[in-house]
PDB file of C-alpha atoms in Angstrom:
ATOM      1  CA  MET B   1       9.547  98.613 123.246  1.00 49.00           C
ATOM      2  CA  ALA B   2      10.866  95.225 124.328  1.00 48.00           C
ATOM      3  CA  ARG B   3       9.440  93.701 127.476  1.00 49.00           C
ATOM      4  CA  LEU B   4      12.069  93.102 130.181  1.00 49.00           C
ATOM      5  CA  GLY B   5      12.321  89.843 131.991  1.00 47.00           C
ATOM      6  CA  PRO B   6      12.864  89.374 135.760  1.00 49.00           C
ATOM      7  CA  ASP B   7      16.640  89.636 135.275  1.00 53.00           C
ATOM      8  CA  GLY B   8      16.322  93.017 133.546  1.00 53.00           C
ATOM      9  CA  ARG B   9      17.150  91.642 130.100  1.00 54.00           C
ATOM     10  CA  ALA B  10      14.859  91.838 127.126  1.00 51.00           C
ATOM     11  CA  GLY B  11      12.620  88.789 127.046  1.00 51.00           C
ATOM     12  CA  GLN B  12      11.559  86.858 123.951  1.00 50.00           C
ATOM     13  CA  ARG B  13       7.996  87.058 122.714  1.00 48.00           C
ATOM     14  CA  ALA B  14       6.046  84.094 124.037  1.00 47.00           C
ATOM     15  CA  ARG B  15       5.345  81.509 121.344  1.00 45.00           C
ATOM     16  CA  PRO B  16       1.659  80.672 120.954  1.00 42.00           C
ATOM     17  CA  ARG B  17       0.799  77.390 122.577  1.00 41.00           C
ATOM     18  CA  GLU B  18      -0.530  74.709 120.237  1.00 43.00           C
ATOM     19  CA  PRO B  19      -3.791  73.250 121.567  1.00 43.00           C
ATOM     20  CA  GLY B  20      -3.741  69.647 122.662  1.00 46.00           C
ATOM     21  CA  ARG B  21      -5.844  67.057 120.889  1.00 43.00           C
ATOM     22  CA  GLY B  22      -8.317  66.911 123.734  1.00 44.00           C
ATOM     23  CA  GLU B  23      -9.201  70.573 123.282  1.00 45.00           C
ATOM     24  CA  TYR B  24     -10.537  69.884 119.802  1.00 48.00           C
ATOM     25  CA  LEU B  25     -13.392  67.920 121.311  1.00 48.00           C
ATOM     26  CA  GLY B  26     -15.171  71.231 121.767  1.00 51.00           C
ATOM     27  CA  ALA B  27     -15.477  71.552 117.991  1.00 52.00           C
ATOM     28  CA  LEU B  28     -18.320  69.031 118.072  1.00 54.00           C
ATOM     29  CA  PRO B  29     -21.610  69.267 119.988  1.00 48.00           C
ATOM     30  CA  ALA B  30     -22.321  67.037 122.969  1.00 42.00           C
ATOM     31  CA  ASP B  31     -26.008  67.607 123.581  1.00 42.00           C
ATOM     32  CA  ASP B  32     -27.282  64.029 123.900  1.00 48.00           C
ATOM     33  CA  ALA B  33     -26.078  60.517 124.609  1.00 47.00           C
ATOM     34  CA  GLY B  34     -24.945  59.898 121.045  1.00 43.00           C
ATOM     35  CA  ARG B  35     -22.845  63.081 120.924  1.00 50.00           C
ATOM     36  CA  LYS B  36     -21.385  62.567 124.397  1.00 58.00           C
ATOM     37  CA  ALA B  37     -20.038  59.240 123.157  1.00 53.00           C
ATOM     38  CA  PHE B  38     -17.745  61.277 120.883  1.00 77.00           C
ATOM     39  CA  GLY B  39     -15.436  61.936 123.824  1.00 79.00           C
ATOM     40  CA  GLU B  40     -12.907  59.096 123.992  1.00 80.00           C
ATOM     41  CA  PRO B  41     -13.371  57.784 120.406  1.00 84.00           C
ATOM     42  CA  TRP B  42     -12.932  61.326 119.034  1.00 85.00           C
ATOM     43  CA  ILE B  43      -9.707  61.971 120.972  1.00 80.00           C
ATOM     44  CA  ARG B  44      -8.390  58.499 120.124  1.00 80.00           C
ATOM     45  CA  ALA B  45      -9.065  59.056 116.419  1.00 83.00           C
ATOM     46  CA  LEU B  46      -7.280  62.424 116.484  1.00 82.00           C
ATOM     47  CA  GLY B  47      -4.347  60.807 118.287  1.00 81.00           C
ATOM     48  CA  SER B  48      -3.805  58.427 115.370  1.00 81.00           C
ATOM     49  CA  LEU B  49      -3.274  61.279 112.876  1.00 84.00           C
ATOM     50  CA  THR B  50      -0.019  62.757 111.660  1.00 86.00           C
ATOM     51  CA  GLN B  51       0.529  66.444 112.368  1.00 87.00           C
ATOM     52  CA  PRO B  52      -0.478  67.529 108.834  1.00 89.00           C
ATOM     53  CA  GLU B  53      -3.603  65.363 109.050  1.00 88.00           C
ATOM     54  CA  LEU B  54      -4.418  66.762 112.488  1.00 86.00           C
ATOM     55  CA  SER B  55      -4.040  70.336 111.242  1.00 87.00           C
ATOM     56  CA  ARG B  56      -6.403  69.592 108.339  1.00 89.00           C
ATOM     57  CA  MET B  57      -8.927  67.909 110.612  1.00 87.00           C
ATOM     58  CA  VAL B  58      -8.954  70.799 113.054  1.00 83.00           C
ATOM     59  CA  SER B  59      -9.476  73.228 110.192  1.00 86.00           C
ATOM     60  CA  LEU B  60     -12.325  71.131 108.786  1.00 89.00           C
ATOM     61  CA  CYS B  61     -14.091  71.098 112.148  1.00 84.00           C
ATOM     62  CA  GLY B  62     -14.790  74.766 111.581  1.00 83.00           C
ATOM     63  CA  LEU B  63     -17.047  73.840 108.649  1.00 89.00           C
ATOM     64  CA  LYS B  64     -20.703  73.242 109.454  1.00 88.00           C
ATOM     65  CA  MET B  65     -20.926  70.672 106.655  1.00 91.00           C
ATOM     66  CA  VAL B  66     -18.230  68.550 108.291  1.00 90.00           C
ATOM     67  CA  ARG B  67     -19.684  68.838 111.786  1.00 87.00           C
ATOM     68  CA  ASP B  68     -23.166  67.956 110.533  1.00 88.00           C
ATOM     69  CA  THR B  69     -21.811  64.962 108.587  1.00 90.00           C
ATOM     70  CA  LEU B  70     -20.053  63.568 111.659  1.00 90.00           C
ATOM     71  CA  VAL B  71     -22.964  64.152 114.017  1.00 87.00           C
ATOM     72  CA  LYS B  72     -25.488  62.616 111.621  1.00 87.00           C
ATOM     73  CA  ARG B  73     -23.337  59.609 110.787  1.00 87.00           C
ATOM     74  CA  LEU B  74     -21.734  58.790 114.124  1.00 87.00           C
ATOM     75  CA  THR B  75     -24.736  58.035 116.290  1.00 83.00           C
ATOM     76  CA  ALA B  76     -24.228  56.005 119.455  1.00 80.00           C
ATOM     77  CA  GLU B  77     -24.832  52.841 117.412  1.00 80.00           C
ATOM     78  CA  ARG B  78     -22.140  53.775 114.860  1.00 83.00           C
ATOM     79  CA  ILE B  79     -19.534  55.374 117.089  1.00 83.00           C
ATOM     80  CA  HIS B  80     -17.198  52.467 116.283  1.00 82.00           C
ATOM     81  CA  GLU B  81     -16.830  54.015 112.812  1.00 86.00           C
ATOM     82  CA  MET B  82     -15.149  57.132 114.233  1.00 88.00           C
ATOM     83  CA  ASP B  83     -11.587  56.145 113.215  1.00 87.00           C
ATOM     84  CA  ALA B  84     -12.626  55.445 109.624  1.00 88.00           C
ATOM     85  CA  ALA B  85     -14.624  58.688 109.390  1.00 90.00           C
ATOM     86  CA  VAL B  86     -11.787  60.822 110.712  1.00 89.00           C
ATOM     87  CA  ALA B  87      -9.275  59.111 108.398  1.00 89.00           C
ATOM     88  CA  LEU B  88     -11.439  59.864 105.364  1.00 90.00           C
ATOM     89  CA  LEU B  89     -11.801  63.521 106.309  1.00 92.00           C
ATOM     90  CA  ALA B  90      -8.167  64.024 107.274  1.00 90.00           C
ATOM     91  CA  ALA B  91      -6.792  62.644 104.006  1.00 89.00           C
ATOM     92  CA  PRO B  92      -5.889  65.236 101.330  1.00 90.00           C
ATOM     93  CA  GLY B  93      -8.644  65.866  98.819  1.00 91.00           C
ATOM     94  CA  ASP B  94     -11.968  67.551  98.232  1.00 92.00           C
ATOM     95  CA  VAL B  95     -13.941  67.991 101.459  1.00 92.00           C
ATOM     96  CA  ASP B  96     -17.306  67.528  99.690  1.00 91.00           C
ATOM     97  CA  VAL B  97     -16.169  64.148  98.373  1.00 89.00           C
ATOM     98  CA  ALA B  98     -14.839  63.173 101.801  1.00 91.00           C
ATOM     99  CA  CYS B  99     -18.126  64.081 103.494  1.00 92.00           C
ATOM    100  CA  GLY B 100     -19.977  62.019 100.905  1.00 88.00           C
ATOM    101  CA  LYS B 101     -17.770  59.016 101.650  1.00 88.00           C
ATOM    102  CA  VAL B 102     -18.353  59.385 105.392  1.00 91.00           C
ATOM    103  CA  ALA B 103     -22.105  59.680 104.918  1.00 88.00           C
ATOM    104  CA  SER B 104     -22.257  56.520 102.783  1.00 87.00           C
ATOM    105  CA  MET B 105     -19.964  54.277 104.848  1.00 87.00           C
ATOM    106  CA  GLY B 106     -21.500  50.854 105.311  1.00 82.00           C
ATOM    107  CA  TYR B 107     -24.181  51.312 102.657  1.00 84.00           C
ATOM    108  CA  THR B 108     -24.361  49.283  99.446  1.00 89.00           C
ATOM    109  CA  ARG B 109     -25.010  50.777  96.025  1.00 91.00           C
ATOM    110  CA  ILE B 110     -27.801  49.198  94.020  1.00 95.00           C
ATOM    111  CA  ALA B 111     -27.002  47.767  90.592  1.00 96.00           C
ATOM    112  CA  LEU B 112     -27.957  50.221  87.857  1.00 97.00           C
ATOM    113  CA  PRO B 113     -29.579  49.466  84.488  1.00 97.00           C
ATOM    114  CA  SER B 114     -27.131  49.144  81.601  1.00 96.00           C
ATOM    115  CA  GLY B 115     -26.078  52.527  80.239  1.00 97.00           C
ATOM    116  CA  VAL B 116     -26.941  54.486  83.383  1.00 97.00           C
ATOM    117  CA  THR B 117     -24.194  56.427  85.173  1.00 95.00           C
ATOM    118  CA  ALA B 118     -24.893  57.827  88.642  1.00 93.00           C
ATOM    119  CA  VAL B 119     -23.776  61.427  89.145  1.00 89.00           C
ATOM    120  CA  GLY B 120     -24.516  61.414  92.890  1.00 84.00           C
ATOM    121  CA  TRP B 121     -25.935  59.045  95.497  1.00 85.00           C
ATOM    122  CA  GLN B 122     -28.507  59.199  98.294  1.00 87.00           C
ATOM    123  CA  ILE B 123     -29.251  56.862 101.195  1.00 84.00           C
ATOM    124  CA  VAL B 124     -32.600  55.050 101.091  1.00 90.00           C
ATOM    125  CA  GLY B 125     -33.039  52.473 103.836  1.00 88.00           C
ATOM    126  CA  GLN B 126     -29.799  50.482 103.816  1.00 87.00           C
ATOM    127  CA  TRP B 127     -29.003  51.208 100.172  1.00 91.00           C
ATOM    128  CA  LEU B 128     -27.492  53.903  97.996  1.00 91.00           C
ATOM    129  CA  LEU B 129     -29.612  55.032  95.041  1.00 93.00           C
ATOM    130  CA  PRO B 130     -28.684  57.752  92.532  1.00 93.00           C
ATOM    131  CA  ASN B 131     -29.848  61.275  93.291  1.00 89.00           C
ATOM    132  CA  SER B 132     -29.028  62.194  89.689  1.00 93.00           C
ATOM    133  CA  PHE B 133     -27.837  60.231  86.676  1.00 96.00           C
ATOM    134  CA  ALA B 134     -26.965  60.329  82.988  1.00 96.00           C
ATOM    135  CA  ASP B 135     -28.371  57.875  80.474  1.00 96.00           C
ATOM    136  CA  GLY B 136     -27.557  58.084  76.790  1.00 88.00           C
ATOM    137  CA  GLY B 137     -29.329  61.085  75.321  1.00 85.00           C
ATOM    138  CA  TYR B 138     -30.500  62.662  78.572  1.00 94.00           C
ATOM    139  CA  GLU B 139     -29.554  63.430  82.157  1.00 95.00           C
ATOM    140  CA  THR B 140     -31.494  64.335  85.282  1.00 96.00           C
ATOM    141  CA  THR B 141     -31.212  67.461  87.403  1.00 93.00           C
ATOM    142  CA  ASP B 142     -29.608  67.369  90.851  1.00 86.00           C
ATOM    143  CA  THR B 143     -32.952  67.745  92.618  1.00 89.00           C
ATOM    144  CA  CYS B 144     -35.635  65.791  90.767  1.00 92.00           C
ATOM    145  CA  LEU B 145     -34.863  62.442  92.476  1.00 93.00           C
ATOM    146  CA  LYS B 146     -34.514  63.618  96.072  1.00 86.00           C
ATOM    147  CA  HIS B 147     -38.013  62.387  96.932  1.00 90.00           C
ATOM    148  CA  ILE B 148     -37.218  58.730  96.145  1.00 94.00           C
ATOM    149  CA  HIS B 149     -37.299  57.841  99.843  1.00 91.00           C
ATOM    150  CA  GLN B 150     -41.001  58.828  99.881  1.00 94.00           C
ATOM    151  CA  GLU B 151     -41.797  56.236  97.223  1.00 96.00           C
ATOM    152  CA  LEU B 152     -40.016  53.266  98.798  1.00 96.00           C
ATOM    153  CA  HIS B 153     -40.669  51.263 101.968  1.00 94.00           C
ATOM    154  CA  PRO B 154     -38.392  52.351 104.856  1.00 91.00           C
ATOM    155  CA  GLN B 155     -37.001  48.789 105.022  1.00 93.00           C
ATOM    156  CA  VAL B 156     -36.967  48.253 101.270  1.00 95.00           C
ATOM    157  CA  SER B 157     -34.972  45.258 100.056  1.00 96.00           C
ATOM    158  CA  LYS B 158     -32.129  45.653  97.573  1.00 96.00           C
ATOM    159  CA  ALA B 159     -34.055  43.685  94.936  1.00 96.00           C
ATOM    160  CA  THR B 160     -37.089  45.959  95.251  1.00 96.00           C
ATOM    161  CA  ALA B 161     -34.954  49.105  95.228  1.00 96.00           C
ATOM    162  CA  GLU B 162     -33.262  47.922  92.034  1.00 97.00           C
ATOM    163  CA  ALA B 163     -36.583  47.014  90.397  1.00 96.00           C
ATOM    164  CA  TYR B 164     -38.040  50.402  91.357  1.00 96.00           C
ATOM    165  CA  PHE B 165     -35.087  52.294  89.933  1.00 97.00           C
ATOM    166  CA  ALA B 166     -35.158  50.240  86.725  1.00 96.00           C
ATOM    167  CA  ASP B 167     -38.841  51.173  86.399  1.00 95.00           C
ATOM    168  CA  LEU B 168     -37.971  54.845  86.905  1.00 96.00           C
ATOM    169  CA  VAL B 169     -35.277  54.690  84.216  1.00 96.00           C
ATOM    170  CA  THR B 170     -37.643  52.961  81.779  1.00 95.00           C
ATOM    171  CA  ALA B 171     -40.184  55.747  82.314  1.00 94.00           C
ATOM    172  CA  CYS B 172     -37.522  58.394  81.712  1.00 95.00           C
ATOM    173  CA  ARG B 173     -36.392  56.650  78.523  1.00 95.00           C
ATOM    174  CA  ARG B 174     -39.929  56.484  77.180  1.00 93.00           C
ATOM    175  CA  ALA B 175     -40.454  60.172  77.931  1.00 93.00           C
ATOM    176  CA  ARG B 176     -37.159  60.958  76.219  1.00 93.00           C
ATOM    177  CA  THR B 177     -38.296  59.031  73.125  1.00 92.00           C
ATOM    178  CA  THR B 178     -41.629  60.870  73.061  1.00 91.00           C
ATOM    179  CA  TRP B 179     -39.873  64.223  73.417  1.00 90.00           C
ATOM    180  CA  GLY B 180     -37.367  63.245  70.714  1.00 88.00           C
ATOM    181  CA  HIS B 181     -40.168  62.723  68.193  1.00 88.00           C
ATOM    182  CA  ARG B 182     -41.550  66.209  68.715  1.00 86.00           C
ATOM    183  CA  ALA B 183     -40.979  68.686  65.909  1.00 83.00           C
ATOM    184  CA  ASP B 184     -40.627  71.624  68.294  1.00 86.00           C
ATOM    185  CA  LYS B 185     -38.032  70.686  70.887  1.00 83.00           C
ATOM    186  CA  THR B 186     -37.818  74.201  72.280  1.00 85.00           C
ATOM    187  CA  MET B 187     -40.903  73.440  74.369  1.00 86.00           C
ATOM    188  CA  PRO B 188     -40.543  71.033  77.297  1.00 88.00           C
ATOM    189  CA  LEU B 189     -42.564  67.844  77.569  1.00 87.00           C
ATOM    190  CA  ASP B 190     -44.360  68.479  80.844  1.00 84.00           C
ATOM    191  CA  HIS B 191     -45.614  65.727  83.140  1.00 73.00           C
ATOM    192  CA  ASP B 192     -45.812  62.970  80.561  1.00 75.00           C
ATOM    193  CA  GLU B 193     -47.724  60.131  82.283  1.00 85.00           C
ATOM    194  CA  ILE B 194     -46.335  56.628  81.860  1.00 88.00           C
ATOM    195  CA  GLU B 195     -47.787  53.511  83.503  1.00 86.00           C
ATOM    196  CA  LEU B 196     -45.421  50.611  84.160  1.00 86.00           C
ATOM    197  CA  THR B 197     -44.816  47.911  86.808  1.00 79.00           C
ATOM    198  CA  HIS B 198     -47.257  47.537  89.735  1.00 79.00           C
ATOM    199  CA  ASP B 199     -49.550  50.136  88.110  1.00 80.00           C
ATOM    200  CA  ALA B 200     -47.117  52.895  89.062  1.00 85.00           C
ATOM    201  CA  ARG B 201     -47.938  56.088  87.194  1.00 90.00           C
ATOM    202  CA  TRP B 202     -44.772  57.997  86.447  1.00 94.00           C
ATOM    203  CA  HIS B 203     -44.869  61.689  85.662  1.00 94.00           C
ATOM    204  CA  ILE B 204     -41.831  62.848  83.713  1.00 94.00           C
ATOM    205  CA  SER B 205     -40.917  66.346  82.521  1.00 94.00           C
ATOM    206  CA  ILE B 206     -38.071  66.779  80.037  1.00 94.00           C
ATOM    207  CA  LYS B 207     -36.594  69.698  78.120  1.00 94.00           C
ATOM    208  CA  ALA B 208     -33.725  70.622  75.820  1.00 92.00           C
ATOM    209  CA  TYR B 209     -30.470  71.207  77.657  1.00 90.00           C
ATOM    210  CA  LEU B 210     -27.247  72.257  75.938  1.00 87.00           C
ATOM    211  CA  SER B 211     -26.582  69.602  73.285  1.00 84.00           C
ATOM    212  CA  THR B 212     -28.733  66.954  74.956  1.00 87.00           C
ATOM    213  CA  SER B 213     -31.947  66.791  77.000  1.00 94.00           C
ATOM    214  CA  GLN B 214     -32.648  67.001  80.702  1.00 95.00           C
ATOM    215  CA  VAL B 215     -35.285  65.370  82.889  1.00 96.00           C
ATOM    216  CA  PHE B 216     -36.256  68.008  85.430  1.00 95.00           C
ATOM    217  CA  HIS B 217     -39.179  66.258  87.120  1.00 95.00           C
ATOM    218  CA  VAL B 218     -39.768  62.605  88.016  1.00 95.00           C
ATOM    219  CA  ASP B 219     -42.361  61.211  90.376  1.00 94.00           C
ATOM    220  CA  GLY B 220     -44.125  57.898  90.742  1.00 93.00           C
ATOM    221  CA  GLY B 221     -46.808  59.182  93.075  1.00 92.00           C
ATOM    222  CA  TYR B 222     -44.628  60.236  96.014  1.00 93.00           C
ATOM    223  CA  ALA B 223     -45.966  58.621  99.233  1.00 92.00           C
ATOM    224  CA  LYS B 224     -48.910  57.176  97.262  1.00 92.00           C
ATOM    225  CA  SER B 225     -46.649  55.209  94.945  1.00 93.00           C
ATOM    226  CA  PRO B 226     -47.573  51.496  94.869  1.00 93.00           C
ATOM    227  CA  TRP B 227     -43.853  50.745  95.229  1.00 94.00           C
ATOM    228  CA  ARG B 228     -43.939  51.985  98.829  1.00 94.00           C
ATOM    229  CA  ALA B 229     -46.026  49.002  99.913  1.00 93.00           C
ATOM    230  CA  ILE B 230     -43.428  46.533  98.586  1.00 91.00           C
ATOM    231  CA  GLN B 231     -40.612  45.592 100.908  1.00 89.00           C
TER     232      GLN B 231
END
C-alpha cells in the first residue's frame, strides 16, 4: 500500500542518502595520536577521488587487511603520505598488490645477486629484502625467509643487507648443488650446514618440488647470527 503524503497523494519512496566523505572517517580507528591525525588528511584524500574511486575506497575500508595496512603505514610521522596511499588503493587492480605498494612506499629494494628473482618483499630497517625468491634450479617457500629481520641489525646499511642476502643465496646454491648430486632425490636434504662470510653458519633444507627443487628452511643463526652485529 502506497504511503500518502501531506496533500493526500501517494508519495514517492525516499531515496537512500549517500554518506558524505566525512562519514567514512569512522571506517578507521582513532585510538591514539597517530590515528587521530587521520582526520583532516583522510577527508582531504577522499575529496580528491572521483566517484568510482571513492566507491572503491569505501568498499575497501571494510577489509581488515586494508585498514591494518593504512594504520601501520600512516603513523603520525608519515601522515603526509596519506594522499599517495589512498590513490594507490583507490586505483583499479588487485587489492593485495595495492596493499603491498602502500606498505613499501618510501623503502628501497636491495640489489639482488645475478639470476635471483624476488617473488615477494619484506621491510627490514629502511630496505626491502625478498621474502621468497627463485634462482635457477630452485625456489624458496613463502615462509622460510620471514625471520631475516632477526639476523640483521635494526639500522642495517644497504651495503650490509646486500652482502648478507648474497651470502644467503650462496648458501642456498651450495645446498642445491649438494642435493643435486644425491642419487635419491625423493628424500630432502635437511639442515645442511654451510659456513661462509663472517663465520655465519647457514642451515639449509631443500627437497624435490614439482619439476624443480624447493628450499623450505633457511637460517643463519637467527638472533645469534654474526651478521646482526654489523651495521
